[in-house]
């Protein structure tokens, strides 16, 4: 991308607006618990995110409570609550963020003809009146108001300029022009920002923001193009999670601006060494695995298998790496941990890997580590990550695995003998199935009755070797909600049971029709 004719200074600041906890959580199956949201918010604040969109307060009591709690605990970043252009939404968002050190209300309304006709069923003039009324209401509650024109990229430029001018006049301090359906190309998106900023008389009174979806795989490219067009805020998510194909990935935007500062002279203020641990934290909280070839934070991002690449790396690292693993918080995999390692060494290893655990969490994780070390010849960093992430994710679960025995083989039916801890009470059940996994899941269903549908069952190895831990991902849907659970264990059947229980616990937390009680 060229900066020809751009008079931007070398240190021009681009604000990072993270919407992992709002847009990211809208990704089917990516629901987070209250505690997980707080942990992710703390991580985002520590890494230097400027604005944390904590949720959609009107959506549910749980969302409201999470936004309120995050607003109360975050001291550096601004905390935003999303609101439709409806008085009740805005009032609820204002109440949720009122204790924040830097509160923001983010309100939005559709502007494109297709949305106005089929969704809003309002005229252009009626929408302008709504903008004036709702932005004014928000500005009376907080000083920092963001306004978004939903589906901006399919809105005629003349009307988009009128809507933006109206929002700024009513008190909006940030103007977001989202590519809601992931339709734009970089040149189009850049030109839209440039045109709006040039044509709107009071454009200099607001910061312009980009919010891109990845339906055509262009979210990051479009976001960077928007910055060239004058946007100084980028809305993104960790790992690019979000509606449909996802949002622009925070880690990719941050590192693109850093590595290619020669053609994009902008600073984000993000501590990039947090990127890998933030990726792992969100992946664990959402039970969404990161694809191996994901840019920046994927397992293969710094792996080299081609002989030509390996030869070049041995001669000079920059032959095939444009950034160092350490710059994004990736540490070299080591084999120093084993069954003879003590608590001090284990704590030191966790600190090196970016984990800070309380005494109780550390003790539990150490116990799991010792049990794993007795079963595996080599304990890799990835093994430790898997067991610690699982430990953090299941800390507040009502239903926990106690023991599992499975009888399988060519002579069926297969049988599973399962013990669960349900709200402190240990119960047992035996069940048959068409295969060992089916038997395990049938036993779970007998103890935790539910009508959830299994939508996804996926298995992969955490590390190499026949004794590698299996990591299983399970997605369940119930009452229109989809949740995902993950489990890791050297025994694939145990990992499968853990993953299934993790998903069920999320459904229990959401209040779906799951009976987390011992079957009589």
Coordinates of C-alpha atoms in Angstrom, one line a residue:
X1 CA 0.0 0.0 0.0
X2 CA 1.4 3.4 -0.9
X3 CA 1.3 6.5 1.2
X4 CA 1.9 8.8 -1.8
X5 CA 0.6 12.2 -1.0
X6 CA 0.0 11.3 2.6
X7 CA 1.2 14.0 5.0
X8 CA 0.7 11.8 8.1
X9 CA 3.6 12.1 10.6
X10 CA 5.8 9.1 11.4
X11 CA 4.2 8.6 14.8
X12 CA 0.5 9.1 13.9
X13 CA -1.6 7.1 16.4
X14 CA -4.1 4.5 15.5
X15 CA -6.5 3.5 18.3
X16 CA -7.2 -0.2 18.7
X17 CA -10.9 -0.9 19.6
X18 CA -11.3 -4.5 20.6
X19 CA -14.7 -6.1 20.2
X20 CA -13.8 -9.7 21.1
X21 CA -16.2 -9.6 24.0
X22 CA -19.1 -8.3 21.9
X23 CA -18.8 -9.0 18.2
X24 CA -16.4 -11.9 18.8
X25 CA -18.8 -13.6 21.2
X26 CA -21.5 -13.4 18.6
X27 CA -19.6 -16.1 16.7
X28 CA -21.7 -19.3 16.9
X29 CA -20.4 -21.4 19.7
X30 CA -18.0 -18.8 21.0
X31 CA -19.9 -17.9 24.2
X32 CA -17.8 -17.0 27.2
X33 CA -18.7 -17.3 30.9
X34 CA -18.7 -14.2 33.2
X35 CA -15.3 -15.2 34.7
X36 CA -13.8 -15.8 31.3
X37 CA -14.9 -12.3 30.1
X38 CA -13.2 -10.7 33.0
X39 CA -10.0 -12.6 32.4
X40 CA -10.0 -11.6 28.7
X41 CA -10.8 -8.0 29.5
X42 CA -7.8 -7.9 31.9
X43 CA -5.6 -9.3 29.2
X44 CA -6.8 -6.7 26.7
X45 CA -6.1 -3.9 29.1
X46 CA -2.6 -5.2 30.0
X47 CA -1.6 -5.4 26.3
X48 CA -2.6 -1.8 25.6
X49 CA -6.0 -2.0 23.9
X50 CA -7.4 1.6 23.8
X51 CA -11.1 0.7 23.8
X52 CA -12.7 -2.5 25.0
X53 CA -16.2 -3.1 23.8
X54 CA -17.4 -5.2 26.7
X55 CA -20.8 -6.3 25.4
X56 CA -24.3 -5.5 24.5
X57 CA -26.0 -4.5 27.8
X58 CA -29.6 -4.7 26.6
X59 CA -29.1 -8.2 25.2
X60 CA -29.4 -10.0 28.6
X61 CA -28.9 -9.6 32.3
X62 CA -25.7 -11.6 32.0
X63 CA -24.3 -9.2 29.3
X64 CA -25.3 -6.2 31.5
X65 CA -23.6 -7.6 34.5
X66 CA -20.4 -8.5 32.6
X67 CA -20.2 -5.0 31.0
X68 CA -20.8 -3.4 34.5
X69 CA -18.1 -5.6 36.1
X70 CA -15.5 -4.9 33.3
X71 CA -16.3 -1.1 33.5
X72 CA -15.7 -1.1 37.2
X73 CA -12.3 -3.0 37.1
X74 CA -10.6 -1.6 34.0
X75 CA -8.6 1.5 34.8
X76 CA -6.6 2.3 31.7
X77 CA -8.7 1.5 28.6
X78 CA -12.1 3.0 27.7
X79 CA -15.0 0.6 28.2
X80 CA -17.8 0.7 25.7
X81 CA -21.3 -0.8 25.7
X82 CA -23.2 -1.3 22.4
X83 CA -26.7 0.1 21.9
X84 CA -29.1 0.1 19.1
X85 CA -30.6 3.5 18.2
X86 CA -33.3 2.9 20.7
X87 CA -33.8 4.9 23.9
X88 CA -34.0 1.8 26.2
X89 CA -30.8 0.4 24.7
X90 CA -28.9 3.6 25.2
X91 CA -30.1 4.0 28.8
X92 CA -29.1 0.5 29.6
X93 CA -25.6 0.9 28.0
X94 CA -25.2 4.2 30.0
X95 CA -26.0 2.4 33.2
X96 CA -23.7 -0.5 32.4
X97 CA -20.6 1.7 31.8
X98 CA -21.2 4.5 34.3
X99 CA -18.6 3.3 36.7
X100 CA -15.9 3.1 34.1
X101 CA -12.8 5.3 34.3
X102 CA -13.4 6.1 30.6
X103 CA -17.0 5.2 29.7
X104 CA -18.2 5.1 26.1
X105 CA -21.6 4.4 24.5
X106 CA -21.5 2.9 21.0
X107 CA -24.8 3.3 19.2
X108 CA -25.6 2.3 15.7
X109 CA -28.3 2.5 13.1
X110 CA -28.6 1.2 9.5
X111 CA -27.9 3.6 6.6
X112 CA -28.0 1.5 3.4
X113 CA -31.0 1.4 1.2
X114 CA -31.4 -2.4 1.5
X115 CA -31.4 -2.2 5.4
X116 CA -33.7 0.8 5.5
X117 CA -36.2 -0.8 3.2
X118 CA -36.2 -4.4 4.6
X119 CA -34.9 -4.1 8.1
X120 CA -35.5 -0.6 9.5
X121 CA -38.5 0.1 7.2
X122 CA -37.8 3.8 7.7
X123 CA -37.1 6.7 5.3
X124 CA -33.8 8.4 5.0
X125 CA -35.2 11.5 6.8
X126 CA -36.7 9.4 9.6
X127 CA -33.3 7.8 10.2
X128 CA -31.6 11.2 10.4
X129 CA -34.1 12.2 13.1
X130 CA -33.3 9.0 14.9
X131 CA -29.6 9.7 14.8
X132 CA -30.1 13.2 16.2
X133 CA -32.3 11.9 19.0
X134 CA -30.3 8.9 20.1
X135 CA -26.8 10.4 19.8
X136 CA -28.0 13.4 21.8
X137 CA -29.4 11.0 24.5
X138 CA -26.1 9.1 24.6
X139 CA -24.0 12.3 24.8
X140 CA -26.1 13.4 27.8
X141 CA -25.0 10.3 29.6
X142 CA -21.3 10.1 28.7
X143 CA -18.8 12.4 27.0
X144 CA -17.5 9.7 24.7
X145 CA -20.0 8.6 22.1
X146 CA -19.4 6.4 19.1
X147 CA -21.9 6.3 16.2
X148 CA -21.9 3.6 13.6
X149 CA -23.7 3.6 10.2
X150 CA -24.4 -0.1 9.8
X151 CA -23.7 -1.3 6.2
X152 CA -21.9 1.9 5.4
X153 CA -20.1 0.4 2.4
X154 CA -23.4 -0.2 0.6
X155 CA -24.8 3.3 1.5
X156 CA -24.8 6.0 -1.2
X157 CA -22.0 8.5 -0.4
X158 CA -24.3 11.5 -0.4
X159 CA -26.6 10.1 2.2
X160 CA -23.7 8.6 4.2
X161 CA -22.2 12.1 4.5
X162 CA -25.5 13.6 5.7
X163 CA -25.8 10.8 8.3
X164 CA -22.2 11.4 9.6
X165 CA -22.7 15.2 9.7
X166 CA -25.9 14.7 11.7
X167 CA -24.2 12.3 14.2
X168 CA -21.2 14.6 14.8
X169 CA -23.6 17.6 15.2
X170 CA -25.5 15.7 17.8
X171 CA -22.3 15.0 19.8
X172 CA -20.6 11.8 18.4
X173 CA -16.9 11.9 19.1
X174 CA -16.1 8.8 17.0
X175 CA -17.6 7.9 13.6
X176 CA -17.5 4.2 12.6
X177 CA -18.1 3.3 9.0
X178 CA -18.3 -0.5 9.0
X179 CA -18.1 -3.0 6.2
X180 CA -20.9 -4.9 7.9
X181 CA -21.2 -7.7 5.4
X182 CA -17.6 -7.9 4.3
X183 CA -18.4 -6.6 0.8
X184 CA -15.9 -3.8 0.2
X185 CA -12.5 -3.9 -1.5
X186 CA -9.5 -2.0 -0.1
X187 CA -9.6 0.7 -2.8
X188 CA -13.3 1.2 -2.3
X189 CA -13.0 1.4 1.5
X190 CA -10.1 3.8 1.4
X191 CA -12.0 6.1 -1.0
X192 CA -15.1 6.1 1.1
X193 CA -13.2 7.3 4.2
X194 CA -11.4 9.9 2.2
X195 CA -14.6 11.2 0.6
X196 CA -16.6 11.4 3.8
X197 CA -13.8 13.2 5.7
X198 CA -13.4 15.7 2.8
X199 CA -17.1 16.3 2.3
X200 CA -18.5 16.5 5.8
X201 CA -18.0 20.1 7.2
X202 CA -17.4 19.0 10.8
X203 CA -15.4 15.9 10.1
X204 CA -12.4 17.2 12.0
X205 CA -14.4 17.1 15.3
X206 CA -14.5 13.2 15.3
X207 CA -12.2 10.3 15.0
X208 CA -13.1 8.0 12.2
X209 CA -13.1 4.2 12.7
X210 CA -13.0 1.1 10.6
X211 CA -14.9 -2.1 11.4
X212 CA -14.5 -4.9 8.8
X213 CA -15.8 -8.4 8.4
X214 CA -14.0 -11.1 6.7
X215 CA -16.6 -12.6 4.4
X216 CA -14.2 -12.2 1.4
X217 CA -11.0 -12.6 3.4
X218 CA -10.4 -8.8 3.1
X219 CA -11.0 -7.6 6.6
X220 CA -7.4 -6.8 7.5
X221 CA -6.6 -5.4 4.1
X222 CA -9.7 -3.2 4.3
X223 CA -8.9 -2.0 7.8
X224 CA -5.4 -1.0 6.7
X225 CA -6.8 0.8 3.6
X226 CA -9.2 2.7 5.9
X227 CA -6.2 3.9 8.0
X228 CA -4.7 5.2 4.7
X229 CA -8.0 6.9 4.0
X230 CA -7.9 8.8 7.3
X231 CA -9.4 6.4 9.9
X232 CA -7.6 6.6 13.2
X233 CA -9.4 3.8 15.0
X234 CA -9.6 0.2 13.9
X235 CA -12.1 -2.3 15.4
X236 CA -10.9 -5.8 15.6
X237 CA -10.9 -9.0 17.6
X238 CA -8.4 -11.5 18.9
X239 CA -7.9 -14.4 16.5
X240 CA -10.4 -12.6 14.1
X241 CA -13.4 -14.3 15.8
X242 CA -16.8 -12.8 15.1
X243 CA -20.0 -13.0 13.1
X244 CA -20.0 -15.4 10.1
X245 CA -16.4 -15.4 8.7
X246 CA -15.2 -13.2 11.5
X247 CA -13.7 -9.8 12.0
X248 CA -10.4 -8.2 11.3
X249 CA -7.7 -9.9 13.4
X250 CA -6.1 -7.6 16.0
X251 CA -2.8 -9.4 15.9
X252 CA -2.6 -9.2 12.1
X253 CA -3.3 -5.4 12.1
X254 CA -0.9 -4.7 14.9
X255 CA 2.0 -6.6 13.3
X256 CA 1.3 -5.4 9.8
X257 CA 1.6 -1.8 11.0
X258 CA 4.7 -2.6 13.0
X259 CA 6.6 -4.7 10.4
X260 CA 5.6 -2.5 7.4
X261 CA 6.1 0.8 9.2
X262 CA 8.1 1.9 6.2
X263 CA 4.9 2.2 4.1
X264 CA 2.4 2.6 6.9
X265 CA 3.8 5.0 9.5
X266 CA 1.4 4.5 12.3
X267 CA 1.7 3.4 15.9
X268 CA -0.9 1.4 17.8
X269 CA 0.6 1.4 21.3
X270 CA 0.0 -2.4 21.7
X271 CA 2.5 -4.5 23.5
X272 CA 2.9 -7.1 20.9
X273 CA 4.6 -9.6 23.3
X274 CA 1.1 -10.2 24.7
X275 CA -0.4 -11.3 21.3
X276 CA 0.3 -15.0 21.6
X277 CA -1.0 -15.3 25.2
X278 CA -4.1 -13.2 24.3
X279 CA -4.7 -15.5 21.4
X280 CA -4.5 -18.6 23.7
X281 CA -6.6 -17.0 26.3
X282 CA -9.4 -16.2 23.9
X283 CA -9.1 -19.6 22.2
X284 CA -9.4 -21.3 25.5
X285 CA -12.3 -19.1 26.7
X286 CA -14.3 -19.6 23.5
X287 CA -13.1 -23.2 23.0
X288 CA -12.3 -22.2 19.4
X289 CA -9.0 -23.7 18.2
X290 CA -6.7 -21.4 16.2
X291 CA -6.0 -22.8 12.7
X292 CA -2.4 -24.0 12.4
X293 CA -1.6 -21.7 9.5
X294 CA -3.2 -18.6 11.1
X295 CA -1.0 -15.5 10.6
X296 CA 1.0 -14.3 13.6
X297 CA -0.4 -16.7 16.3
X298 CA -0.9 -20.0 14.4
X299 CA 1.1 -23.0 15.5
X300 CA 2.9 -23.0 12.1
X301 CA 3.4 -19.3 11.9
X302 CA 7.1 -19.7 12.8
X303 CA 7.6 -23.3 11.7
X304 CA 9.7 -24.2 8.7
X305 CA 9.6 -27.6 7.1
X306 CA 10.7 -27.0 3.5
X307 CA 14.4 -27.9 3.0
X308 CA 15.1 -24.7 1.2
X309 CA 13.4 -22.7 4.0
X310 CA 15.3 -24.6 6.7
X311 CA 18.6 -24.0 4.9
X312 CA 17.9 -20.3 4.6
X313 CA 16.9 -20.1 8.3
X314 CA 20.1 -21.7 9.4
X315 CA 22.2 -19.2 7.4
X316 CA 20.2 -16.1 8.4
X317 CA 16.9 -15.9 10.2
X318 CA 15.5 -13.1 8.1
X319 CA 15.7 -15.1 5.0
X320 CA 12.2 -16.6 5.8
X321 CA 11.0 -14.7 8.9
X322 CA 9.9 -11.0 8.7
X323 CA 9.5 -10.8 12.5
X324 CA 10.9 -12.8 15.4
X325 CA 8.8 -15.3 17.4
X326 CA 9.7 -13.4 20.6
X327 CA 8.2 -10.2 19.2
X328 CA 4.7 -11.6 19.5
X329 CA 5.3 -13.6 22.7
X330 CA 6.2 -17.0 21.2
X331 CA 8.8 -18.9 23.2
X332 CA 10.9 -21.7 21.8
X333 CA 9.3 -25.1 22.7
X334 CA 11.5 -26.8 25.3
X335 CA 11.6 -30.2 27.0
X336 CA 12.9 -29.1 30.4
X337 CA 9.8 -30.1 32.3
X338 CA 9.3 -33.6 33.5
X339 CA 8.1 -35.7 36.4
X340 CA 11.0 -34.7 38.6
X341 CA 10.3 -30.9 38.2
X342 CA 9.2 -29.1 41.3
X343 CA 6.7 -26.4 42.0
X344 CA 9.2 -23.6 41.8
X345 CA 10.3 -24.7 38.3
X346 CA 6.7 -25.2 37.3
X347 CA 5.8 -21.7 38.4
X348 CA 8.8 -20.3 36.6
X349 CA 7.8 -22.1 33.4
X350 CA 4.2 -20.8 33.7
X351 CA 5.5 -17.2 34.1
X352 CA 7.8 -17.6 31.1
X353 CA 4.7 -18.8 29.1
X354 CA 2.6 -15.8 30.2
X355 CA 0.5 -17.4 32.9
X356 CA 0.0 -15.8 36.3
X357 CA -2.0 -18.2 38.5
X358 CA -3.2 -17.9 42.1
X359 CA -2.0 -20.3 44.7
X360 CA -5.0 -22.6 44.4
X361 CA -5.0 -22.6 40.6
X362 CA -1.2 -23.2 40.7
X363 CA -1.6 -26.2 43.0
X364 CA -4.3 -27.7 40.8
X365 CA -2.4 -27.2 37.6
X366 CA 0.8 -28.6 39.2
X367 CA -1.1 -31.7 40.3
X368 CA -2.4 -32.2 36.7
X369 CA 1.1 -31.6 35.4
X370 CA 2.6 -34.3 37.6
X371 CA -0.1 -36.7 36.6
X372 CA 0.6 -35.9 32.9
X373 CA 4.4 -36.2 33.4
X374 CA 3.9 -39.7 34.8
X375 CA 2.1 -40.7 31.6
X376 CA 4.2 -38.9 28.9
X377 CA 7.9 -39.4 28.1
X378 CA 8.3 -35.7 27.1
X379 CA 6.2 -32.8 28.4
X380 CA 6.2 -29.9 25.9
X381 CA 5.2 -26.3 26.4
X382 CA 2.0 -27.1 24.3
X383 CA 1.1 -29.8 26.8
X384 CA 1.4 -27.4 29.7
X385 CA -0.7 -24.8 27.8
X386 CA -3.4 -27.4 27.2
X387 CA -3.7 -28.5 30.8
X388 CA -3.5 -25.0 32.3
X389 CA -6.0 -23.6 29.8
X390 CA -8.4 -26.5 30.6
X391 CA -7.9 -25.9 34.3
X392 CA -8.8 -22.2 34.0
X393 CA -11.8 -22.9 31.7
X394 CA -13.3 -25.5 34.0
X395 CA -12.6 -23.9 37.4
X396 CA -16.3 -22.8 37.8
X397 CA -18.0 -25.8 36.1
X398 CA -20.9 -27.4 37.9
X399 CA -20.3 -30.7 36.2
X400 CA -16.9 -32.3 36.4
X401 CA -15.3 -35.6 35.3
X402 CA -14.3 -37.9 38.1
X403 CA -13.5 -41.2 36.2
X404 CA -14.2 -42.9 33.0
X405 CA -13.7 -46.5 31.9
X406 CA -14.6 -47.6 28.3
X407 CA -14.8 -51.2 26.9
X408 CA -14.3 -51.1 23.2
X409 CA -13.3 -53.4 20.4
X410 CA -14.6 -55.4 17.4
X411 CA -17.2 -57.1 19.5
X412 CA -19.8 -54.5 20.4
X413 CA -21.7 -52.9 21.7
X414 CA -19.2 -50.6 23.3
X415 CA -19.8 -49.7 27.0
X416 CA -18.8 -46.6 29.1
X417 CA -18.7 -46.5 32.9
X418 CA -18.7 -42.9 34.0
X419 CA -18.5 -41.0 37.3
X420 CA -19.3 -37.3 37.4
X421 CA -19.1 -34.7 40.2
X422 CA -22.4 -32.7 39.9
X423 CA -22.6 -29.7 42.3
X424 CA -20.4 -31.6 44.7
X425 CA -22.2 -34.9 44.5
X426 CA -20.5 -37.9 42.8
X427 CA -22.8 -40.0 40.7
X428 CA -22.2 -42.9 38.3
X429 CA -23.8 -44.4 35.2
X430 CA -23.1 -47.1 32.6
X431 CA -24.2 -46.8 29.0
X432 CA -23.8 -48.6 25.7
X433 CA -23.3 -47.0 22.3
X434 CA -22.5 -47.5 18.6
X435 CA -18.8 -47.0 19.2
X436 CA -16.9 -45.8 22.3
X437 CA -17.5 -42.1 21.8
X438 CA -21.2 -42.7 21.4
X439 CA -21.2 -44.8 24.6
X440 CA -19.4 -42.0 26.5
X441 CA -21.8 -39.3 25.4
X442 CA -24.8 -41.5 26.2
X443 CA -23.5 -42.0 29.7
X444 CA -23.1 -38.2 30.1
X445 CA -26.6 -37.7 28.8
X446 CA -28.0 -40.2 31.3
X447 CA -26.5 -38.2 34.2
X448 CA -27.0 -34.8 32.7
X449 CA -30.3 -35.0 30.7
X450 CA -30.5 -32.6 27.8
X451 CA -31.8 -32.1 24.3
X452 CA -28.6 -30.5 22.8
X453 CA -27.6 -31.6 19.4
X454 CA -24.0 -32.5 18.6
X455 CA -22.9 -30.3 15.7
X456 CA -19.2 -30.8 15.7
X457 CA -16.7 -33.4 17.0
X458 CA -13.1 -32.8 16.1
X459 CA -9.8 -34.4 17.4
X460 CA -6.2 -33.4 16.9
X461 CA -2.9 -34.1 18.7
X462 CA -1.4 -31.3 20.8
X463 CA 2.2 -32.5 20.1
X464 CA 3.9 -35.2 18.1
X465 CA 4.4 -38.8 19.2
X466 CA 2.1 -41.8 20.0
X467 CA 1.8 -40.5 23.6
X468 CA 0.7 -37.0 22.6
X469 CA -2.3 -35.4 24.3
X470 CA -5.4 -35.4 22.2
X471 CA -7.3 -32.2 22.1
X472 CA -11.0 -32.6 21.3
X473 CA -13.5 -29.9 20.3
X474 CA -17.2 -30.4 20.7
X475 CA -20.0 -28.0 19.6
X476 CA -23.5 -28.4 20.9
X477 CA -26.6 -26.5 20.0
X478 CA -29.7 -26.0 22.2
X479 CA -32.6 -23.6 22.1
X480 CA -31.0 -21.7 19.3
X481 CA -27.7 -21.3 21.1
X482 CA -24.5 -22.9 20.0
X483 CA -21.6 -23.5 22.4
X484 CA -18.2 -25.1 22.0
X485 CA -16.1 -27.0 24.5
X486 CA -12.6 -28.3 24.5
X487 CA -10.8 -31.0 26.4
X488 CA -7.3 -32.4 26.4
X489 CA -5.9 -35.7 27.7
X490 CA -3.5 -38.4 26.5
X491 CA -6.6 -40.6 26.3
X492 CA -8.8 -39.5 23.4
X493 CA -11.9 -40.9 25.0
X494 CA -11.2 -38.9 28.2
X495 CA -10.5 -35.8 26.2
X496 CA -13.8 -36.3 24.4
X497 CA -15.7 -36.6 27.6
X498 CA -14.0 -33.4 29.0
X499 CA -14.9 -31.5 25.8
X500 CA -18.5 -32.7 25.9
X501 CA -18.8 -31.7 29.6
X502 CA -17.2 -28.3 28.9
X503 CA -19.9 -27.5 26.3
X504 CA -22.7 -28.8 28.5
X505 CA -21.4 -26.6 31.4
X506 CA -21.7 -23.6 29.1
X507 CA -25.2 -24.5 28.2
X508 CA -26.0 -24.8 32.0
X509 CA -24.5 -21.4 32.5
X510 CA -26.7 -19.9 29.8
X511 CA -29.8 -21.4 31.3
X512 CA -30.7 -23.7 28.4
X513 CA -32.8 -26.8 29.0
X514 CA -30.1 -28.8 30.6
X515 CA -30.7 -30.5 33.9
X516 CA -27.3 -30.4 35.8
X517 CA -28.5 -32.8 38.5
X518 CA -27.9 -36.4 39.4
X519 CA -30.3 -38.8 37.7
X520 CA -32.3 -40.6 40.2

